Amino acid sequence: MMSESEEVGVGVGESPQVPSKVETVGNTSNVAEEATNLDITDEIEEEEGVGGVVGENDDDQHNASTDAVASDPGTVEEDLEVGSESPEIRNSSLRIQQENGNGENGHEEATQKSLNNVQADVSKMSLNDQNNSSLPRKPVEIRPVHIGDMKIRSKLKFEVVTAKVMEEGGKKFVAYTIMLKRASGDPHPALIHRRYNDFCKLYERILCTFHKSVLGDFQFPQKVIIRNFKAEVISERTDAFHRFLNLIANNDKLLYSDYFHAFMCTEEQNEAVSYIKLGRYHEAAPLLEVIFYIREKMFTLSHISVLECVIELVACLAAVKSDETAYRYALIASQCIQLSAGHPYLAVITVPFLKLAESLAESVGHDPKPYKKQISELRYSGVKTDRVPTLLEVIRDKYIHTATKTARAY
C-alpha cells in the first residue's frame, strides 16, 4: 500500500511542488498581457481596471495560500486538493475581466435574450388561449318557451287589466291593456294596448258580417263628446270591453276571424316591419315576441302565421347577438317547420334557418349535428345549400319592396 507521500509524488525531505497551480498563474498572466494588446476604448479599459484590481487581489490571496502550503512539508493530498483543473477563483476572476471587456456586447446580448424570453412567453400564452378555445364549451341551460298543445287549440280568456290616460301628438286618449291567456292557466300571458276607436271598429266589422244577435244583449259603450276622461266613463268602458272580448272568445267564428286577428296583431306587426326595414332589430324583437304568443295561443304551432313570426323573431334576436334567447325560439321554429311540412314558405326559409340554427347551437355550447345532418340531407336531395342568403336577408327582402301598412285590415 502506497504512503501519503508516494501518492502525492513528493519526497519526505523535499518541498512539495504544485505544477498545476503555477501553470495556471502563468496562463492567467499571459491572458492579461493579451488583453492589454487589444484595441479597446478608454471607457472599457477603466472597467477592466476594476476587474484587474479584483484579479490582483485574488492573485495575492492565491499566492499566500500557495506559500502556506509550500511551507508545510507535512501537508497531505486532501489539504492540497491538487487537480488537473485550474482553481475556480482564477476562472471567476478571468470571467469578470471578459464581461467587463465586452460590456456593450454583453448588454445587447442580455437585451436580446430578454426579448426572446418575452416572445416565448407570449407564444406560450397564445398557445394556451388556442388550447382553451378548442376545449368544448359547457352548454348553456336553455329555458323552455311556454307553449300549449301543438295541434289542439286552448280555451282562451281575456282581461282588461288597466286603463291609462296617455297623450300622443298633442292629443289625449285612454289606452286599455288587454291580457290574453289560456283559461286553464298560463305562465306567459300576452299583453297588448288598444284604444276606444280600435274596439269600436272591431264591433262595427262584426255587425257587418253577422247579425247583432251573435253578441247577445251586449251593448257597446257610446261615444262621449265631453268628459270622456272621467273615472266613471273609463271604468264603464273597461267593464264593457272585458265582456265584449270574452263573448268573442266563446265564439270560434269570431275568435278565428281575420278581422279579430288583425285587431290583436296588426298594430304590433306594422311597427315591427318598420323597425326591420330600418335595421332596428332590437326594437322589432319585443314586438315579434308579443305577436308570437298571441298567435301561438290562438292558432297553435301548426299554423303558418306562427312559423312566419318565430322565424322573424329568431333572425332579429341573432342580429343583436342575443344568442341564448334566439336559440330558445329556434327550437320552437324547428317544431313549426316539422308541423308545416310541404308548405311553400319552407322552400324559402329552411336552408337559411338551418344554417343560423347551427351557428346558434355552437354559440351556446349545444350540439349542432342535427342541423348539419338536415342540411346534408337537403343537399343530397338536390336542394341548393351553398351561397344562399342569410335568414335576415330573406326577411328583409320580404318587406323591403312593400310599403308598411299604416291602416288596419279590419
GROMACS .gro file of C-alpha atoms in nm:
model
  410
    1MET     CA    1   0.000   0.000   0.000
    2MET     CA    2   0.137   0.345  -0.101
    3SER     CA    3   0.209   0.605   0.162
    4GLU     CA    4   0.063   0.953   0.154
    5SER     CA    5   0.395   1.096   0.035
    6GLU     CA    6   0.411   0.846  -0.252
    7GLU     CA    7   0.055   0.928  -0.360
    8VAL     CA    8   0.141   1.298  -0.378
    9GLY     CA    9   0.465   1.227  -0.562
   10VAL     CA   10   0.685   1.432  -0.320
   11GLY     CA   11   0.973   1.307  -0.107
   12VAL     CA   12   0.952   1.340   0.265
   13GLY     CA   13   1.252   1.564   0.279
   14GLU     CA   14   1.161   1.768  -0.029
   15SER     CA   15   0.938   2.070  -0.061
   16PRO     CA   16   0.606   1.995  -0.228
   17GLN     CA   17   0.563   2.114  -0.587
   18VAL     CA   18   0.231   2.233  -0.730
   19PRO     CA   19   0.284   2.240  -1.104
   20SER     CA   20  -0.083   2.278  -1.194
   21LYS     CA   21  -0.131   2.592  -0.986
   22VAL     CA   22   0.192   2.753  -1.100
   23GLU     CA   23   0.098   2.678  -1.460
   24THR     CA   24  -0.242   2.837  -1.409
   25VAL     CA   25  -0.085   3.153  -1.270
   26GLY     CA   26   0.135   3.171  -1.573
   27ASN     CA   27  -0.160   3.124  -1.805
   28THR     CA   28  -0.351   3.397  -1.631
   29SER     CA   29  -0.066   3.646  -1.665
   30ASN     CA   30  -0.045   3.564  -2.036
   31VAL     CA   31  -0.416   3.630  -2.076
   32ALA     CA   32  -0.375   3.963  -1.901
   33GLU     CA   33  -0.090   4.057  -2.137
   34GLU     CA   34  -0.302   3.962  -2.443
   35ALA     CA   35  -0.597   4.164  -2.316
   36THR     CA   36  -0.365   4.469  -2.280
   37ASN     CA   37  -0.281   4.450  -2.650
   38LEU     CA   38  -0.649   4.462  -2.763
   39ASP     CA   39  -0.782   4.774  -2.933
   40ILE     CA   40  -1.048   4.884  -2.689
   41THR     CA   41  -1.188   5.218  -2.571
   42ASP     CA   42  -1.075   5.407  -2.260
   43GLU     CA   43  -1.411   5.350  -2.103
   44ILE     CA   44  -1.380   4.973  -2.132
   45GLU     CA   45  -1.014   4.998  -2.006
   46GLU     CA   46  -1.143   5.165  -1.689
   47GLU     CA   47  -1.389   4.881  -1.645
   48GLU     CA   48  -1.106   4.634  -1.700
   49GLY     CA   49  -0.908   4.817  -1.436
   50VAL     CA   50  -1.176   4.741  -1.184
   51GLY     CA   51  -1.168   4.379  -1.288
   52GLY     CA   52  -0.787   4.389  -1.274
   53VAL     CA   53  -0.790   4.501  -0.915
   54VAL     CA   54  -1.012   4.214  -0.832
   55GLY     CA   55  -0.782   3.980  -1.021
   56GLU     CA   56  -0.471   4.111  -0.838
   57ASN     CA   57  -0.635   4.069  -0.501
   58ASP     CA   58  -0.731   3.718  -0.595
   59ASP     CA   59  -0.375   3.650  -0.712
   60ASP     CA   60  -0.235   3.775  -0.383
   61GLN     CA   61  -0.474   3.557  -0.188
   62HIS     CA   62  -0.393   3.260  -0.408
   63ASN     CA   63  -0.013   3.309  -0.376
   64ALA     CA   64  -0.042   3.344   0.000
   65SER     CA   65  -0.232   3.020   0.021
   66THR     CA   66   0.024   2.850  -0.204
   67ASP     CA   67   0.314   2.973   0.010
   68ALA     CA   68   0.140   2.848   0.317
   69VAL     CA   69   0.104   2.505   0.162
   70ALA     CA   70   0.462   2.501   0.042
   71SER     CA   71   0.595   2.597   0.388
   72ASP     CA   72   0.421   2.299   0.545
   73PRO     CA   73   0.600   1.983   0.438
   74GLY     CA   74   0.353   1.766   0.620
   75THR     CA   75   0.053   1.864   0.409
   76VAL     CA   76  -0.133   1.567   0.259
   77GLU     CA   77  -0.335   1.530  -0.063
   78GLU     CA   78  -0.666   1.616   0.098
   79ASP     CA   79  -0.530   1.953   0.217
   80LEU     CA   80  -0.373   2.037  -0.118
   81GLU     CA   81  -0.672   1.932  -0.328
   82VAL     CA   82  -0.448   1.930  -0.632
   83GLY     CA   83  -0.629   1.851  -0.958
   84SER     CA   84  -0.594   1.879  -1.327
   85GLU     CA   85  -0.839   2.169  -1.341
   86SER     CA   86  -0.737   2.527  -1.276
   87PRO     CA   87  -0.856   2.683  -0.949
   88GLU     CA   88  -1.211   2.808  -0.955
   89ILE     CA   89  -1.122   3.150  -0.821
   90ARG     CA   90  -0.888   3.214  -1.115
   91ASN     CA   91  -1.166   3.127  -1.362
   92SER     CA   92  -1.404   3.355  -1.175
   93SER     CA   93  -1.157   3.643  -1.190
   94LEU     CA   94  -1.093   3.583  -1.558
   95ARG     CA   95  -1.466   3.571  -1.628
   96ILE     CA   96  -1.517   3.911  -1.468
   97GLN     CA   97  -1.247   4.059  -1.690
   98GLN     CA   98  -1.409   3.915  -2.001
   99GLU     CA   99  -1.752   4.052  -1.911
  100ASN     CA  100  -1.603   4.396  -1.841
  101GLY     CA  101  -1.406   4.385  -2.162
  102ASN     CA  102  -1.724   4.314  -2.367
  103GLY     CA  103  -1.970   4.533  -2.176
  104GLU     CA  104  -2.163   4.666  -2.472
  105ASN     CA  105  -2.193   4.331  -2.644
  106GLY     CA  106  -2.296   4.169  -2.318
  107HIS     CA  107  -2.567   4.430  -2.267
  108GLU     CA  108  -2.701   4.378  -2.619
  109GLU     CA  109  -2.696   4.002  -2.573
  110ALA     CA  110  -2.883   4.034  -2.241
  111THR     CA  111  -3.143   4.264  -2.402
  112GLN     CA  112  -3.191   4.026  -2.694
  113LYS     CA  113  -3.224   3.736  -2.452
  114SER     CA  114  -3.493   3.924  -2.257
  115LEU     CA  115  -3.684   3.995  -2.578
  116ASN     CA  116  -3.660   3.631  -2.677
  117ASN     CA  117  -3.795   3.530  -2.336
  118VAL     CA  118  -4.088   3.774  -2.368
  119GLN     CA  119  -4.169   3.642  -2.717
  120ALA     CA  120  -4.153   3.287  -2.587
  121ASP     CA  121  -4.393   3.376  -2.303
  122VAL     CA  122  -4.634   3.542  -2.547
  123SER     CA  123  -4.620   3.237  -2.770
  124LYS     CA  124  -4.700   3.016  -2.474
  125MET     CA  125  -4.993   3.241  -2.377
  126SER     CA  126  -5.128   3.232  -2.735
  127LEU     CA  127  -5.092   2.856  -2.742
  128ASN     CA  128  -5.277   2.830  -2.411
  129ASP     CA  129  -5.555   3.054  -2.544
  130GLN     CA  130  -5.586   2.835  -2.853
  131ASN     CA  131  -5.596   2.525  -2.639
  132ASN     CA  132  -5.864   2.679  -2.415
  133SER     CA  133  -6.072   2.787  -2.715
  134SER     CA  134  -6.055   2.437  -2.855
  135LEU     CA  135  -6.195   2.292  -2.535
  136PRO     CA  136  -6.566   2.205  -2.555
  137ARG     CA  137  -6.782   2.481  -2.412
  138LYS     CA  138  -7.018   2.396  -2.132
  139PRO     CA  139  -7.373   2.401  -2.275
  140VAL     CA  140  -7.585   2.696  -2.170
  141GLU     CA  141  -7.904   2.595  -1.993
  142ILE     CA  142  -8.190   2.692  -2.223
  143ARG     CA  143  -8.511   2.795  -2.050
  144PRO     CA  144  -8.816   2.641  -2.216
  145VAL     CA  145  -9.068   2.854  -2.405
  146HIS     CA  146  -9.411   2.807  -2.250
  147ILE     CA  147  -9.649   2.691  -2.519
  148GLY     CA  148  -9.972   2.493  -2.530
  149ASP     CA  149 -10.064   2.188  -2.726
  150MET     CA  150  -9.901   2.197  -3.069
  151LYS     CA  151 -10.219   2.094  -3.254
  152ILE     CA  152 -10.520   2.143  -3.023
  153ARG     CA  153 -10.640   2.496  -2.958
  154SER     CA  154 -10.675   2.602  -2.598
  155LYS     CA  155 -10.970   2.773  -2.435
  156LEU     CA  156 -10.883   3.142  -2.410
  157LYS     CA  157 -10.969   3.414  -2.164
  158PHE     CA  158 -10.941   3.793  -2.195
  159GLU     CA  159 -10.900   4.055  -1.927
  160VAL     CA  160 -10.879   4.433  -1.950
  161VAL     CA  161 -10.635   4.485  -1.668
  162THR     CA  162 -10.561   4.859  -1.681
  163ALA     CA  163 -10.682   5.180  -1.840
  164LYS     CA  164 -10.444   5.474  -1.857
  165VAL     CA  165 -10.483   5.827  -1.995
  166MET     CA  166 -10.199   5.900  -2.238
  167GLU     CA  167 -10.102   6.178  -2.476
  168GLU     CA  168  -9.959   6.149  -2.828
  169GLY     CA  169  -9.914   6.424  -3.083
  170GLY     CA  170 -10.081   6.673  -2.854
  171LYS     CA  171 -10.396   6.459  -2.820
  172LYS     CA  172 -10.508   6.267  -2.516
  173PHE     CA  173 -10.655   5.918  -2.528
  174VAL     CA  174 -10.713   5.620  -2.299
  175ALA     CA  175 -10.501   5.307  -2.356
  176TYR     CA  176 -10.667   4.987  -2.237
  177THR     CA  177 -10.429   4.698  -2.157
  178ILE     CA  178 -10.563   4.362  -2.275
  179MET     CA  179 -10.432   4.036  -2.132
  180LEU     CA  180 -10.474   3.716  -2.334
  181LYS     CA  181 -10.415   3.385  -2.157
  182ARG     CA  182 -10.530   3.027  -2.151
  183ALA     CA  183 -10.830   2.960  -1.930
  184SER     CA  184 -10.655   2.658  -1.776
  185GLY     CA  185 -10.363   2.871  -1.663
  186ASP     CA  186 -10.082   3.043  -1.847
  187PRO     CA  187  -9.734   3.133  -1.713
  188HIS     CA  188  -9.672   3.373  -2.004
  189PRO     CA  189  -9.984   3.575  -2.099
  190ALA     CA  190  -9.975   3.817  -2.392
  191LEU     CA  191 -10.028   4.189  -2.329
  192ILE     CA  192 -10.136   4.449  -2.584
  193HIS     CA  193 -10.273   4.805  -2.567
  194ARG     CA  194 -10.578   4.929  -2.758
  195ARG     CA  195 -10.782   5.245  -2.772
  196TYR     CA  196 -11.157   5.305  -2.777
  197ASN     CA  197 -11.158   5.354  -3.155
  198ASP     CA  198 -10.994   5.012  -3.205
  199PHE     CA  199 -11.275   4.840  -3.014
  200CYS     CA  200 -11.533   5.046  -3.198
  201LYS     CA  201 -11.402   4.945  -3.545
  202LEU     CA  202 -11.395   4.579  -3.444
  203TYR     CA  203 -11.754   4.596  -3.323
  204GLU     CA  204 -11.868   4.759  -3.646
  205ARG     CA  205 -11.692   4.495  -3.854
  206ILE     CA  206 -11.866   4.216  -3.663
  207LEU     CA  207 -12.205   4.378  -3.722
  208CYS     CA  208 -12.126   4.398  -4.093
  209THR     CA  209 -12.053   4.025  -4.107
  210PHE     CA  210 -12.301   3.879  -3.858
  211HIS     CA  211 -12.634   3.971  -3.710
  212LYS     CA  212 -12.608   4.167  -3.389
  213SER     CA  213 -12.762   3.874  -3.203
  214VAL     CA  214 -12.426   3.698  -3.230
  215LEU     CA  215 -12.322   3.910  -2.931
  216GLY     CA  216 -12.644   3.853  -2.738
  217ASP     CA  217 -12.767   4.154  -2.548
  218PHE     CA  218 -12.430   4.324  -2.540
  219GLN     CA  219 -12.445   4.700  -2.576
  220PHE     CA  220 -12.132   4.873  -2.698
  221PRO     CA  221 -12.050   5.187  -2.493
  222GLN     CA  222 -12.143   5.506  -2.672
  223LYS     CA  223 -11.904   5.780  -2.763
  224VAL     CA  224 -11.884   6.072  -2.524
  225ILE     CA  225 -11.807   6.416  -2.662
  226ILE     CA  226 -11.705   6.568  -2.330
  227ARG     CA  227 -11.586   6.426  -2.001
  228ASN     CA  228 -11.464   6.108  -2.167
  229PHE     CA  229 -11.160   6.103  -1.938
  230LYS     CA  230 -11.363   6.090  -1.619
  231ALA     CA  231 -11.302   5.787  -1.398
  232GLU     CA  232 -11.664   5.675  -1.421
  233VAL     CA  233 -11.658   5.670  -1.802
  234ILE     CA  234 -11.326   5.487  -1.814
  235SER     CA  235 -11.445   5.227  -1.561
  236GLU     CA  236 -11.770   5.168  -1.752
  237ARG     CA  237 -11.583   5.118  -2.080
  238THR     CA  238 -11.329   4.885  -1.916
  239ASP     CA  239 -11.608   4.653  -1.797
  240ALA     CA  240 -11.779   4.666  -2.137
  241PHE     CA  241 -11.462   4.581  -2.329
  242HIS     CA  242 -11.388   4.295  -2.092
  243ARG     CA  243 -11.726   4.142  -2.163
  244PHE     CA  244 -11.701   4.211  -2.536
  245LEU     CA  245 -11.369   4.024  -2.573
  246ASN     CA  246 -11.486   3.721  -2.379
  247LEU     CA  247 -11.802   3.698  -2.591
  248ILE     CA  248 -11.570   3.679  -2.891
  249ALA     CA  249 -11.355   3.414  -2.716
  250ASN     CA  250 -11.662   3.192  -2.676
  251ASN     CA  251 -11.749   3.208  -3.047
  252ASP     CA  252 -11.500   3.036  -3.278
  253LYS     CA  253 -11.630   3.215  -3.585
  254LEU     CA  254 -11.546   3.548  -3.425
  255LEU     CA  255 -11.231   3.437  -3.245
  256TYR     CA  256 -11.059   3.292  -3.552
  257SER     CA  257 -11.180   3.552  -3.799
  258ASP     CA  258 -10.931   3.758  -3.994
  259TYR     CA  259 -11.054   4.088  -3.855
  260PHE     CA  260 -11.017   3.977  -3.494
  261HIS     CA  261 -10.665   3.854  -3.566
  262ALA     CA  262 -10.597   4.194  -3.724
  263PHE     CA  263 -10.735   4.363  -3.409
  264MET     CA  264 -10.495   4.160  -3.195
  265CYS     CA  265 -10.176   4.180  -3.406
  266THR     CA  266 -10.180   4.440  -3.685
  267GLU     CA  267 -10.054   4.734  -3.481
  268GLU     CA  268  -9.752   4.545  -3.347
  269GLN     CA  269  -9.689   4.381  -3.686
  270ASN     CA  270  -9.677   4.712  -3.873
  271GLU     CA  271  -9.442   4.861  -3.617
  272ALA     CA  272  -9.213   4.557  -3.621
  273VAL     CA  273  -9.192   4.563  -4.002
  274SER     CA  274  -9.093   4.929  -3.991
  275TYR     CA  275  -8.811   4.853  -3.747
  276ILE     CA  276  -8.689   4.559  -3.957
  277LYS     CA  277  -8.671   4.776  -4.268
  278LEU     CA  278  -8.475   5.037  -4.071
  279GLY     CA  279  -8.239   4.775  -3.928
  280ARG     CA  280  -8.354   4.843  -3.570
  281TYR     CA  281  -8.379   4.477  -3.480
  282HIS     CA  282  -8.353   4.531  -3.104
  283GLU     CA  283  -8.682   4.723  -3.122
  284ALA     CA  284  -8.852   4.478  -3.357
  285ALA     CA  285  -8.777   4.171  -3.142
  286PRO     CA  286  -9.006   4.255  -2.843
  287LEU     CA  287  -9.297   4.326  -3.075
  288LEU     CA  288  -9.247   4.000  -3.262
  289GLU     CA  289  -9.235   3.813  -2.932
  290VAL     CA  290  -9.576   3.957  -2.837
  291ILE     CA  291  -9.719   3.856  -3.175
  292PHE     CA  292  -9.575   3.505  -3.137
  293TYR     CA  293  -9.750   3.446  -2.804
  294ILE     CA  294 -10.080   3.581  -2.936
  295ARG     CA  295 -10.072   3.360  -3.247
  296GLU     CA  296  -9.946   3.056  -3.058
  297LYS     CA  297 -10.236   3.079  -2.812
  298MET     CA  298 -10.495   3.140  -3.080
  299PHE     CA  299 -10.377   2.908  -3.360
  300THR     CA  300 -10.114   2.666  -3.211
  301LEU     CA  301  -9.769   2.600  -3.358
  302SER     CA  302  -9.910   2.423  -3.661
  303HIS     CA  303 -10.036   2.749  -3.813
  304ILE     CA  304  -9.812   2.903  -4.077
  305SER     CA  305  -9.852   3.253  -3.928
  306VAL     CA  306  -9.682   3.129  -3.610
  307LEU     CA  307  -9.387   2.997  -3.813
  308GLU     CA  308  -9.352   3.326  -4.001
  309CYS     CA  309  -9.345   3.521  -3.677
  310VAL     CA  310  -9.100   3.298  -3.489
  311ILE     CA  311  -8.862   3.287  -3.789
  312GLU     CA  312  -8.851   3.667  -3.793
  313LEU     CA  313  -8.802   3.671  -3.416
  314VAL     CA  314  -8.505   3.432  -3.433
  315ALA     CA  315  -8.339   3.637  -3.707
  316CYS     CA  316  -8.379   3.966  -3.518
  317LEU     CA  317  -8.251   3.820  -3.190
  318ALA     CA  318  -7.948   3.671  -3.365
  319ALA     CA  319  -7.879   4.006  -3.532
  320VAL     CA  320  -7.848   4.175  -3.191
  321LYS     CA  321  -7.626   3.891  -3.057
  322SER     CA  322  -7.890   3.760  -2.817
  323ASP     CA  323  -7.784   3.405  -2.899
  324GLU     CA  324  -7.932   3.228  -2.597
  325THR     CA  325  -8.281   3.371  -2.648
  326ALA     CA  326  -8.253   3.325  -3.025
  327TYR     CA  327  -8.169   2.958  -2.976
  328ARG     CA  328  -8.469   2.914  -2.744
  329TYR     CA  329  -8.702   3.028  -3.019
  330ALA     CA  330  -8.503   2.842  -3.286
  331LEU     CA  331  -8.602   2.520  -3.109
  332ILE     CA  332  -8.966   2.627  -3.140
  333ALA     CA  333  -8.915   2.720  -3.504
  334SER     CA  334  -8.780   2.370  -3.574
  335GLN     CA  335  -9.103   2.223  -3.439
  336CYS     CA  336  -9.309   2.464  -3.650
  337ILE     CA  337  -9.117   2.360  -3.963
  338GLN     CA  338  -9.193   1.995  -3.896
  339LEU     CA  339  -9.560   2.071  -3.840
  340SER     CA  340  -9.579   2.280  -4.161
  341ALA     CA  341  -9.413   2.022  -4.386
  342GLY     CA  342  -9.499   2.078  -4.752
  343HIS     CA  343  -9.587   2.447  -4.722
  344PRO     CA  344  -9.434   2.664  -4.998
  345TYR     CA  345  -9.291   2.904  -4.740
  346LEU     CA  346  -9.046   2.635  -4.627
  347ALA     CA  347  -8.864   2.638  -4.960
  348VAL     CA  348  -8.757   2.995  -4.889
  349ILE     CA  349  -8.652   2.981  -4.526
  350THR     CA  350  -8.546   2.623  -4.445
  351VAL     CA  351  -8.178   2.628  -4.551
  352PRO     CA  352  -8.107   2.981  -4.417
  353PHE     CA  353  -8.277   2.889  -4.091
  354LEU     CA  354  -8.085   2.562  -4.051
  355LYS     CA  355  -7.754   2.739  -4.105
  356LEU     CA  356  -7.841   3.005  -3.849
  357ALA     CA  357  -7.963   2.741  -3.603
  358GLU     CA  358  -7.635   2.551  -3.646
  359SER     CA  359  -7.438   2.867  -3.564
  360LEU     CA  360  -7.657   2.944  -3.261
  361ALA     CA  361  -7.619   2.590  -3.129
  362GLU     CA  362  -7.240   2.616  -3.144
  363SER     CA  363  -7.253   2.959  -2.979
  364VAL     CA  364  -7.442   2.832  -2.673
  365GLY     CA  365  -7.249   2.505  -2.648
  366HIS     CA  366  -7.520   2.273  -2.780
  367ASP     CA  367  -7.490   2.001  -3.042
  368PRO     CA  368  -7.514   2.141  -3.399
  369LYS     CA  369  -7.508   1.797  -3.562
  370PRO     CA  370  -7.888   1.766  -3.610
  371TYR     CA  371  -7.889   2.086  -3.818
  372LYS     CA  372  -7.581   1.979  -4.016
  373LYS     CA  373  -7.746   1.648  -4.088
  374GLN     CA  374  -8.062   1.815  -4.219
  375ILE     CA  375  -7.854   2.043  -4.444
  376SER     CA  376  -7.666   1.741  -4.580
  377GLU     CA  377  -7.992   1.558  -4.649
  378LEU     CA  378  -8.126   1.859  -4.838
  379ARG     CA  379  -7.803   1.881  -5.039
  380TYR     CA  380  -7.823   1.515  -5.136
  381SER     CA  381  -8.185   1.562  -5.241
  382GLY     CA  382  -8.081   1.834  -5.486
  383VAL     CA  383  -8.159   2.145  -5.281
  384LYS     CA  384  -7.908   2.426  -5.316
  385THR     CA  385  -7.736   2.477  -4.980
  386ASP     CA  386  -7.431   2.687  -5.079
  387ARG     CA  387  -7.428   3.061  -5.136
  388VAL     CA  388  -7.781   3.109  -5.008
  389PRO     CA  389  -7.889   3.438  -4.847
  390THR     CA  390  -7.897   3.465  -4.471
  391LEU     CA  391  -8.225   3.435  -4.285
  392LEU     CA  392  -8.224   3.807  -4.208
  393GLU     CA  393  -8.171   3.890  -4.575
  394VAL     CA  394  -8.467   3.670  -4.669
  395ILE     CA  395  -8.688   3.852  -4.418
  396ARG     CA  396  -8.573   4.198  -4.524
  397ASP     CA  397  -8.631   4.114  -4.891
  398LYS     CA  398  -8.983   4.011  -4.798
  399TYR     CA  399  -9.063   4.360  -4.668
  400ILE     CA  400  -8.816   4.596  -4.831
  401HIS     CA  401  -9.016   4.648  -5.150
  402THR     CA  402  -9.355   4.672  -4.980
  403ALA     CA  403  -9.497   4.976  -4.809
  404THR     CA  404  -9.556   4.937  -4.438
  405LYS     CA  405  -9.925   4.921  -4.366
  406THR     CA  406 -10.050   5.213  -4.166
  407ALA     CA  407 -10.419   5.121  -4.170
  408ARG     CA  408 -10.564   4.812  -4.006
  409ALA     CA  409 -10.713   4.540  -4.220
  410TYR     CA  410 -11.048   4.548  -4.045
   0.00000   0.00000   0.00000
